[in-house]
Amino acid sequence: MPDDVWEQFLRDSVEGVADAPKEPSARAREVTERLRDQPAGNEGWRTYTPAAPARRKKGRYLVGLLAAVALLVAAFDPWNMIGASGGSGASGPPLAQESGRPTDAPPVEPAQRPTLAEPFRGSPAVRWADGTAGITVPAARATGWMSKTQVEKALLRTRDFLFASSLDPAVLRGERPAKAIALINPHQKDVKDYLAAAFGTPTEENDPLLLFSRFDTSYARPAGDIVKTRGRMTFREGERGALQVTTDVTYVYPVVRAEAGSDEVVRTIARREVVVNWDDPSKVITEAGTLSLVSYKVDMTNGGCDTLTGYFTPEFGGQGSDSGSTDGETVDPYDRSTSMFGGTGSPDGGCRTASRS
């Protein structure tokens, strides 16, 4: 290990890492407060037609102070740009869990087409974790009406909801997300109305894809059993002493055409920010073990632009190059450096061109 790297590590051990997660700013707290005023079902923008990467960008995720020498490389070279391997499609070892909002988008991977054997080839997701392992669950503490133990259980149940809504293999293959729905407070009338409409006649406001990831297997089917994820959960005390949990997760789904023998792999990418309350039953009508939806929003890439079928409808080959209507803006579906709620970089509605998939 170079002497200057070791000296930097020793200094950071004493003084702290500059990029370590910090307490949210007043601006961030203001945005969080506004979440309570947003109606459930507030859908975000959709992107379509993945194109070649526009330019190379170098970024890194925020990391906390590392205590083990074995993690020094990840601390000082979090994107593993040193000694990266580009031949197999894997740029290095798996990334550590996301501990805070990234400062920039991940760098562009070598241009390589995905295959059935390597469905995440050529994508930053190749280094992401599988399934719920890519979702950071914070350490619990007593909050609102809940004890530390209750908060810990609620966080894990929230992660169960994310699995049941966005990762369950049966749901991905088009089945009704019964387990996820069972975790939602049945006394939320607006949510009941949304669910009834979404699975009956999907519309822009009542689209199942706002909360659930589904493919119509007569059109497209998952390419394997692995979904790559990257994201995190945070929590605070909400209204009436509720435990309010905010989840921000990006899911990467490799798929192929429904026909047997199809081997062209494309990826559908969905980023969801879902805010839920675990309400105090002495103050809010709820059922034990269920969460109340506060707000939910989705950005999708290659999931269907201006289509309302209740399923992701990925485009294969070059068929999407002339479809949809765009305003000329290009977005990076792997860029997690901004929040979907409020701020810049979060356009509402419409179709944009994705810089990569």
PDB file of N, CA and C in Angstrom, residues 79-80 83-86 88-95 109 126-127:
ATOM      1  N   TRP A  79     -15.098   3.038  -6.587  1.00  0.00           N
ATOM      2  CA  TRP A  79     -15.617   2.490  -7.845  1.00  0.00           C
ATOM      3  C   TRP A  79     -14.644   1.483  -8.453  1.00  0.00           C
ATOM      4  N   ASN A  80     -13.552   1.181  -7.685  1.00  0.00           N
ATOM      5  CA  ASN A  80     -12.575   0.192  -8.132  1.00  0.00           C
ATOM      6  C   ASN A  80     -12.028   0.511  -9.526  1.00  0.00           C
ATOM      7  N   GLY A  83      -7.155  -1.066 -11.398  1.00  0.00           N
ATOM      8  CA  GLY A  83      -7.106  -2.504 -11.654  1.00  0.00           C
ATOM      9  C   GLY A  83      -8.441  -3.084 -12.053  1.00  0.00           C
ATOM     10  N   ALA A  84      -9.348  -2.258 -12.610  1.00  0.00           N
ATOM     11  CA  ALA A  84     -10.654  -2.771 -13.008  1.00  0.00           C
ATOM     12  C   ALA A  84     -10.508  -3.731 -14.174  1.00  0.00           C
ATOM     13  N   SER A  85     -11.363  -4.724 -14.186  1.00  0.00           N
ATOM     14  CA  SER A  85     -11.359  -5.708 -15.259  1.00  0.00           C
ATOM     15  C   SER A  85     -12.503  -5.426 -16.198  1.00  0.00           C
ATOM     16  N   GLY A  86     -12.204  -5.266 -17.486  1.00  0.00           N
ATOM     17  CA  GLY A  86     -13.273  -4.954 -18.425  1.00  0.00           C
ATOM     18  C   GLY A  86     -13.628  -6.104 -19.347  1.00  0.00           C
ATOM     19  N   SER A  88     -14.669  -9.352 -18.761  1.00  0.00           N
ATOM     20  CA  SER A  88     -15.788 -10.244 -18.461  1.00  0.00           C
ATOM     21  C   SER A  88     -17.075  -9.503 -18.209  1.00  0.00           C
ATOM     22  N   GLY A  89     -17.044  -8.181 -18.184  1.00  0.00           N
ATOM     23  CA  GLY A  89     -18.235  -7.403 -17.883  1.00  0.00           C
ATOM     24  C   GLY A  89     -18.327  -7.048 -16.418  1.00  0.00           C
ATOM     25  N   ALA A  90     -17.524  -7.667 -15.552  1.00  0.00           N
ATOM     26  CA  ALA A  90     -17.516  -7.328 -14.135  1.00  0.00           C
ATOM     27  C   ALA A  90     -16.351  -6.402 -13.870  1.00  0.00           C
ATOM     28  N   SER A  91     -16.611  -5.189 -13.372  1.00  0.00           N
ATOM     29  CA  SER A  91     -15.579  -4.182 -13.207  1.00  0.00           C
ATOM     30  C   SER A  91     -14.824  -4.316 -11.905  1.00  0.00           C
ATOM     31  N   GLY A  92     -15.150  -5.287 -11.092  1.00  0.00           N
ATOM     32  CA  GLY A  92     -14.476  -5.434  -9.819  1.00  0.00           C
ATOM     33  C   GLY A  92     -15.377  -6.125  -8.823  1.00  0.00           C
ATOM     34  N   PRO A  93     -14.985  -6.104  -7.557  1.00  0.00           N
ATOM     35  CA  PRO A  93     -15.783  -6.782  -6.529  1.00  0.00           C
ATOM     36  C   PRO A  93     -17.093  -6.050  -6.283  1.00  0.00           C
ATOM     37  N   PRO A  94     -18.052  -6.700  -5.635  1.00  0.00           N
ATOM     38  CA  PRO A  94     -19.340  -6.044  -5.345  1.00  0.00           C
ATOM     39  C   PRO A  94     -19.147  -4.775  -4.522  1.00  0.00           C
ATOM     40  N   LEU A  95     -19.997  -3.792  -4.761  1.00  0.00           N
ATOM     41  CA  LEU A  95     -19.942  -2.550  -3.995  1.00  0.00           C
ATOM     42  C   LEU A  95     -20.453  -2.779  -2.580  1.00  0.00           C
ATOM     43  N   GLU A 109     -19.689   1.849 -17.778  1.00  0.00           N
ATOM     44  CA  GLU A 109     -19.021   0.556 -17.947  1.00  0.00           C
ATOM     45  C   GLU A 109     -18.586   0.389 -19.404  1.00  0.00           C
ATOM     46  N   VAL A 126     -23.767  -4.561 -12.550  1.00  0.00           N
ATOM     47  CA  VAL A 126     -22.992  -5.791 -12.468  1.00  0.00           C
ATOM     48  C   VAL A 126     -22.302  -5.904 -11.111  1.00  0.00           C
ATOM     49  N   ARG A 127     -22.069  -4.764 -10.446  1.00  0.00           N
ATOM     50  CA  ARG A 127     -21.405  -4.777  -9.135  1.00  0.00           C
ATOM     51  C   ARG A 127     -22.393  -4.576  -7.995  1.00  0.00           C
TER      52      ARG A 127
END
